[in-house]
């Protein structure tokens, strides 16, 4: 059975003390509640070890290197991420693709290294506004999925969490409608089924990201192929993040 997941992505926000305090506050606020989803927080690298050792929340890095180790100044390897206790790594976020030139070929290497080190990638795909207007959004999302992931074995693919994040919806306040998101999620699941079979596809969690918040989470998460969210802005405050988690 696939899991429901709500994952926060802090991006480049919060210093170490703020991040650790947030994680403790979130954990305390969730303590008395019966949750219908796994909760993950995606922190900057420097927070990982402290947050992973001080809370039971799931912890994700937001990136890892495309090389295993060596003379790559400033990079952080998948093995280093795993050694902090983090279990997930967000890969392929559109901000990494756009601002740091991450191609499908680079992402393929990152995914392999993440899996080799026992991390589950939260793999982001999504079209730009221009691509949607040109009606090539399904092709774009399929290509991102196929080129980075479809050489994996079915066993390895089953460790991936997919995240559909239309670029035009990220940080813009423009959420995809639940119908638009459901349509794309169903397409992604079918694409996975065509390659790996129905069982693998049915067991894959596919998260929606892009201006998801406490006001729209419930409607999005009620869609049959939407298994949770990757949440940016609304994951930065405990009071804003909890209503998203409670969207399930
Ligand atoms: P947003 O970001 O929720 O602020 O739109 C989502 C993301 O980039 O993962």
CSV table of C-alpha atoms and ligand atoms in Angstrom, one decimal:
chain,number,residue,atom,x,y,z
A,1,UNK,CA,0.0,0.0,0.0
A,2,UNK,CA,1.3,3.4,-0.9
A,3,UNK,CA,1.9,5.9,1.9
A,4,UNK,CA,0.3,9.3,2.4
A,5,UNK,CA,3.1,11.8,2.9
A,6,UNK,CA,3.3,15.5,3.7
A,7,UNK,CA,6.9,16.8,3.2
A,8,UNK,CA,8.0,20.3,4.0
A,9,UNK,CA,10.7,21.9,1.9
A,10,UNK,CA,12.3,24.8,3.8
A,11,UNK,CA,14.6,25.7,0.8
A,12,UNK,CA,17.2,28.2,2.0
A,13,UNK,CA,15.4,29.4,5.1
A,14,UNK,CA,16.0,29.2,8.9
A,15,UNK,CA,19.3,29.2,10.7
A,16,UNK,CA,20.3,26.1,12.7
A,17,UNK,CA,18.7,27.3,16.0
A,18,UNK,CA,15.5,28.2,14.2
A,19,UNK,CA,15.4,24.9,12.4
A,20,UNK,CA,15.9,22.8,15.5
A,21,UNK,CA,13.4,24.8,17.4
A,22,UNK,CA,10.8,24.4,14.6
A,23,UNK,CA,11.3,20.7,14.5
A,24,UNK,CA,10.8,20.4,18.2
A,25,UNK,CA,7.7,22.6,18.1
A,26,UNK,CA,6.2,20.7,15.2
A,27,UNK,CA,6.8,17.4,16.9
A,28,UNK,CA,5.2,18.6,20.2
A,29,UNK,CA,2.2,20.1,18.3
A,30,UNK,CA,1.7,16.7,16.5
A,31,UNK,CA,2.2,14.6,19.6
A,32,UNK,CA,-1.5,14.3,20.7
A,33,UNK,CA,-2.9,13.9,17.1
A,34,UNK,CA,-3.7,10.8,15.1
A,35,UNK,CA,-2.0,11.4,11.8
A,36,UNK,CA,-3.1,9.9,8.6
A,37,UNK,CA,0.2,10.6,6.8
A,38,UNK,CA,3.9,10.5,7.3
A,39,UNK,CA,5.5,13.9,8.0
A,40,UNK,CA,8.9,14.8,6.6
A,41,UNK,CA,10.8,18.0,6.8
A,42,UNK,CA,13.3,18.9,4.1
A,43,UNK,CA,16.0,21.0,5.7
A,44,UNK,CA,19.3,22.6,4.5
A,45,UNK,CA,22.3,20.2,4.9
A,46,UNK,CA,23.6,21.8,8.1
A,47,UNK,CA,20.4,21.1,10.0
A,48,UNK,CA,20.1,17.4,9.1
A,49,UNK,CA,22.1,15.8,11.9
A,50,UNK,CA,20.6,18.0,14.7
A,51,UNK,CA,17.0,17.6,13.5
A,52,UNK,CA,17.3,13.9,12.8
A,53,UNK,CA,18.8,13.3,16.3
A,54,UNK,CA,16.4,15.5,18.2
A,55,UNK,CA,13.0,14.5,16.7
A,56,UNK,CA,11.3,11.4,15.3
A,57,UNK,CA,10.0,13.3,12.3
A,58,UNK,CA,11.1,12.1,8.9
A,59,UNK,CA,14.0,14.2,7.6
A,60,UNK,CA,15.0,15.0,4.0
A,61,UNK,CA,18.0,16.7,2.5
A,62,UNK,CA,17.2,19.0,-0.4
A,63,UNK,CA,20.0,17.8,-2.7
A,64,UNK,CA,23.0,15.6,-2.8
A,65,UNK,CA,26.1,15.4,-5.0
A,66,UNK,CA,26.2,13.5,-8.3
A,67,UNK,CA,29.6,12.1,-7.3
A,68,UNK,CA,30.4,9.6,-4.5
A,69,UNK,CA,33.3,11.3,-2.9
A,70,UNK,CA,36.5,13.2,-3.5
A,71,UNK,CA,37.8,16.5,-4.7
A,72,UNK,CA,34.4,18.3,-5.2
A,73,UNK,CA,34.7,21.4,-3.0
A,74,UNK,CA,31.5,22.4,-1.4
A,75,UNK,CA,29.5,19.3,-2.3
A,76,UNK,CA,27.7,17.0,0.1
A,77,UNK,CA,27.5,13.3,-0.8
A,78,UNK,CA,24.5,10.9,-0.5
A,79,UNK,CA,26.6,8.9,2.0
A,80,UNK,CA,27.1,12.0,4.1
A,81,UNK,CA,23.4,12.8,4.1
A,82,UNK,CA,22.6,9.2,5.1
A,83,UNK,CA,25.1,9.4,7.9
A,84,UNK,CA,23.1,12.2,9.6
A,85,UNK,CA,20.1,9.9,10.0
A,86,UNK,CA,18.1,11.6,7.2
A,87,UNK,CA,16.1,9.0,5.2
A,88,UNK,CA,15.1,11.0,2.2
A,89,UNK,CA,16.6,13.4,-0.3
A,90,UNK,CA,14.6,15.8,-2.5
A,91,UNK,CA,16.1,15.6,-6.0
A,92,UNK,CA,15.2,17.3,-9.3
A,93,UNK,CA,13.5,20.3,-7.7
A,94,UNK,CA,12.8,22.9,-10.4
A,95,UNK,CA,14.9,25.5,-8.6
A,96,UNK,CA,17.9,23.1,-8.8
A,97,UNK,CA,17.1,22.4,-12.5
A,98,UNK,CA,16.7,26.1,-13.3
A,99,UNK,CA,19.3,27.9,-11.2
A,100,UNK,CA,22.0,25.1,-10.9
A,101,UNK,CA,21.7,23.5,-14.3
A,102,UNK,CA,20.7,20.1,-13.1
A,103,UNK,CA,19.9,17.9,-16.1
A,104,UNK,CA,18.2,14.6,-16.3
A,105,UNK,CA,21.6,13.0,-16.8
A,106,UNK,CA,22.9,14.6,-13.6
A,107,UNK,CA,19.8,13.7,-11.7
A,108,UNK,CA,20.1,10.1,-12.8
A,109,UNK,CA,23.5,9.9,-11.1
A,110,UNK,CA,22.1,11.5,-8.0
A,111,UNK,CA,19.3,9.1,-7.8
A,112,UNK,CA,21.6,6.1,-8.1
A,113,UNK,CA,23.9,7.4,-5.4
A,114,UNK,CA,20.9,8.2,-3.1
A,115,UNK,CA,19.6,4.7,-3.5
A,116,UNK,CA,23.0,3.1,-3.1
A,117,UNK,CA,23.2,4.9,0.3
A,118,UNK,CA,19.8,3.8,1.5
A,119,UNK,CA,18.0,7.1,0.9
A,120,UNK,CA,14.6,7.4,-0.7
A,121,UNK,CA,14.6,10.1,-3.3
A,122,UNK,CA,11.6,12.5,-3.4
A,123,UNK,CA,11.9,13.1,-7.1
A,124,UNK,CA,10.4,16.3,-8.5
A,125,UNK,CA,9.0,16.7,-12.0
A,126,UNK,CA,6.9,19.4,-13.6
A,127,UNK,CA,6.3,21.7,-16.5
A,128,UNK,CA,6.7,25.4,-16.9
A,129,UNK,CA,3.8,27.8,-17.7
A,130,UNK,CA,5.0,28.0,-21.3
A,131,UNK,CA,5.1,24.2,-21.7
A,132,UNK,CA,1.5,23.9,-20.3
A,133,UNK,CA,0.3,26.7,-22.7
A,134,UNK,CA,1.9,24.8,-25.6
A,135,UNK,CA,0.1,21.7,-24.4
A,136,UNK,CA,3.4,19.7,-24.0
A,137,UNK,CA,3.1,19.3,-20.2
A,138,UNK,CA,2.4,15.5,-20.4
A,139,UNK,CA,5.4,15.0,-22.7
A,140,UNK,CA,7.7,17.1,-20.4
A,141,UNK,CA,6.8,15.2,-17.3
A,142,UNK,CA,7.1,11.9,-19.0
A,143,UNK,CA,10.6,12.7,-20.3
A,144,UNK,CA,11.8,13.9,-16.9
A,145,UNK,CA,10.6,10.6,-15.4
A,146,UNK,CA,11.8,8.3,-18.1
A,147,UNK,CA,15.3,9.9,-18.6
A,148,UNK,CA,16.2,10.0,-14.9
A,149,UNK,CA,14.4,7.0,-13.4
A,150,UNK,CA,13.4,4.3,-15.9
A,151,UNK,CA,16.7,2.5,-16.0
A,152,UNK,CA,16.2,1.6,-12.4
A,153,UNK,CA,15.1,-2.0,-11.4
A,154,UNK,CA,11.5,-2.3,-10.2
A,155,UNK,CA,12.9,-2.9,-6.7
A,156,UNK,CA,14.9,0.4,-6.8
A,157,UNK,CA,12.0,2.3,-8.4
A,158,UNK,CA,9.7,1.2,-5.6
A,159,UNK,CA,11.9,3.3,-3.2
A,160,UNK,CA,11.2,6.5,-5.1
A,161,UNK,CA,8.5,9.1,-4.0
A,162,UNK,CA,7.4,11.1,-6.9
A,163,UNK,CA,6.5,14.8,-6.6
A,164,UNK,CA,4.6,16.6,-9.3
A,165,UNK,CA,5.4,20.3,-9.0
A,166,UNK,CA,4.2,22.5,-11.9
A,167,UNK,CA,6.8,25.2,-12.1
A,168,UNK,CA,4.1,27.9,-12.6
A,169,UNK,CA,2.6,27.0,-9.3
A,170,UNK,CA,5.7,27.0,-7.1
A,171,UNK,CA,5.8,30.0,-4.7
A,172,UNK,CA,3.4,31.9,-7.0
A,173,UNK,CA,0.1,31.4,-5.1
A,174,UNK,CA,-1.3,29.8,-8.2
A,175,UNK,CA,-2.2,26.3,-7.3
A,176,UNK,CA,-3.0,23.8,-9.9
A,177,UNK,CA,-6.7,23.0,-9.6
A,178,UNK,CA,-7.4,19.6,-8.0
A,179,UNK,CA,-8.6,18.5,-11.5
A,180,UNK,CA,-5.4,19.6,-13.2
A,181,UNK,CA,-3.3,17.9,-10.5
A,182,UNK,CA,-5.3,14.7,-10.5
A,183,UNK,CA,-5.2,14.5,-14.3
A,184,UNK,CA,-1.4,14.7,-14.2
A,185,UNK,CA,-1.0,12.4,-11.2
A,186,UNK,CA,-3.1,9.7,-13.0
A,187,UNK,CA,-0.9,10.2,-16.1
A,188,UNK,CA,2.3,9.8,-14.1
A,189,UNK,CA,0.9,6.7,-12.4
A,190,UNK,CA,0.0,5.2,-15.8
A,191,UNK,CA,3.5,6.0,-17.1
A,192,UNK,CA,4.9,4.1,-14.2
A,193,UNK,CA,2.5,1.2,-14.8
A,194,UNK,CA,3.5,1.0,-18.4
A,195,UNK,CA,7.1,0.5,-17.4
A,196,UNK,CA,7.0,-1.3,-14.1
A,197,UNK,CA,3.5,-2.8,-14.0
A,198,UNK,CA,0.3,-1.9,-12.1
A,199,UNK,CA,1.4,-3.1,-8.7
A,200,UNK,CA,4.5,-0.9,-8.6
A,201,UNK,CA,2.5,2.0,-9.9
A,202,UNK,CA,-0.2,1.5,-7.3
A,203,UNK,CA,2.3,1.4,-4.6
A,204,UNK,CA,4.1,4.6,-5.6
A,205,UNK,CA,3.3,7.7,-3.6
A,206,UNK,CA,2.9,10.8,-5.8
A,207,UNK,CA,2.9,14.1,-4.0
A,208,UNK,CA,1.6,17.4,-5.3
A,209,UNK,CA,3.7,20.6,-4.8
A,210,UNK,CA,3.1,24.2,-5.8
A,211,UNK,CA,1.4,26.7,-3.5
A,212,UNK,CA,-0.3,23.9,-1.5
A,213,UNK,CA,-1.5,25.2,1.9
A,214,UNK,CA,-4.0,24.6,4.6
A,215,UNK,CA,-6.8,26.0,2.5
A,216,UNK,CA,-6.4,23.7,-0.5
A,217,UNK,CA,-4.7,20.6,0.9
A,218,UNK,CA,-7.9,18.8,1.8
A,219,UNK,CA,-9.4,19.0,-1.7
A,220,UNK,CA,-6.0,18.1,-3.3
A,221,UNK,CA,-5.4,15.1,-1.0
A,222,UNK,CA,-9.0,13.8,-1.6
A,223,UNK,CA,-8.1,13.1,-5.2
A,224,UNK,CA,-7.5,9.4,-5.9
A,225,UNK,CA,-4.0,9.8,-7.3
A,226,UNK,CA,-2.7,12.5,-5.0
A,227,UNK,CA,-0.9,10.9,-2.0
A,228,UNK,CA,0.2,14.0,-0.3
A,229,UNK,CA,2.2,17.2,-0.8
A,230,UNK,CA,5.6,18.8,-1.0
A,231,UNK,CA,5.1,22.0,0.7
A,232,UNK,CA,7.4,25.1,0.5
A,233,UNK,CA,6.1,28.4,1.9
A,234,UNK,CA,3.4,26.8,4.1
A,235,UNK,CA,6.0,24.5,5.8
A,236,UNK,CA,7.9,27.4,7.3
A,237,UNK,CA,5.5,28.0,10.2
A,238,UNK,CA,4.2,25.3,12.5
A,239,UNK,CA,0.7,27.0,12.5
A,240,UNK,CA,0.6,26.9,8.7
A,241,UNK,CA,2.1,23.5,8.3
A,242,UNK,CA,-0.3,21.6,10.6
A,243,UNK,CA,-3.4,22.4,8.6
A,244,UNK,CA,-1.7,20.9,5.6
A,245,UNK,CA,-0.8,17.7,7.5
A,246,UNK,CA,-4.4,17.7,8.7
A,247,UNK,CA,-5.6,17.8,5.1
A,248,UNK,CA,-5.6,14.0,5.4
B,1,LIG,P1,5.6,26.4,-2.5
B,1,LIG,O1,6.9,25.5,-2.9
B,1,LIG,O2,4.7,25.5,-1.6
B,1,LIG,O3,6.1,27.5,-1.8
B,1,LIG,O4,4.9,26.7,-3.8
B,1,LIG,C1,6.7,24.1,-3.2
B,1,LIG,C2,8.1,23.5,-3.5
B,1,LIG,O5,8.9,24.2,-4.2
B,1,LIG,O6,8.4,22.4,-3.2
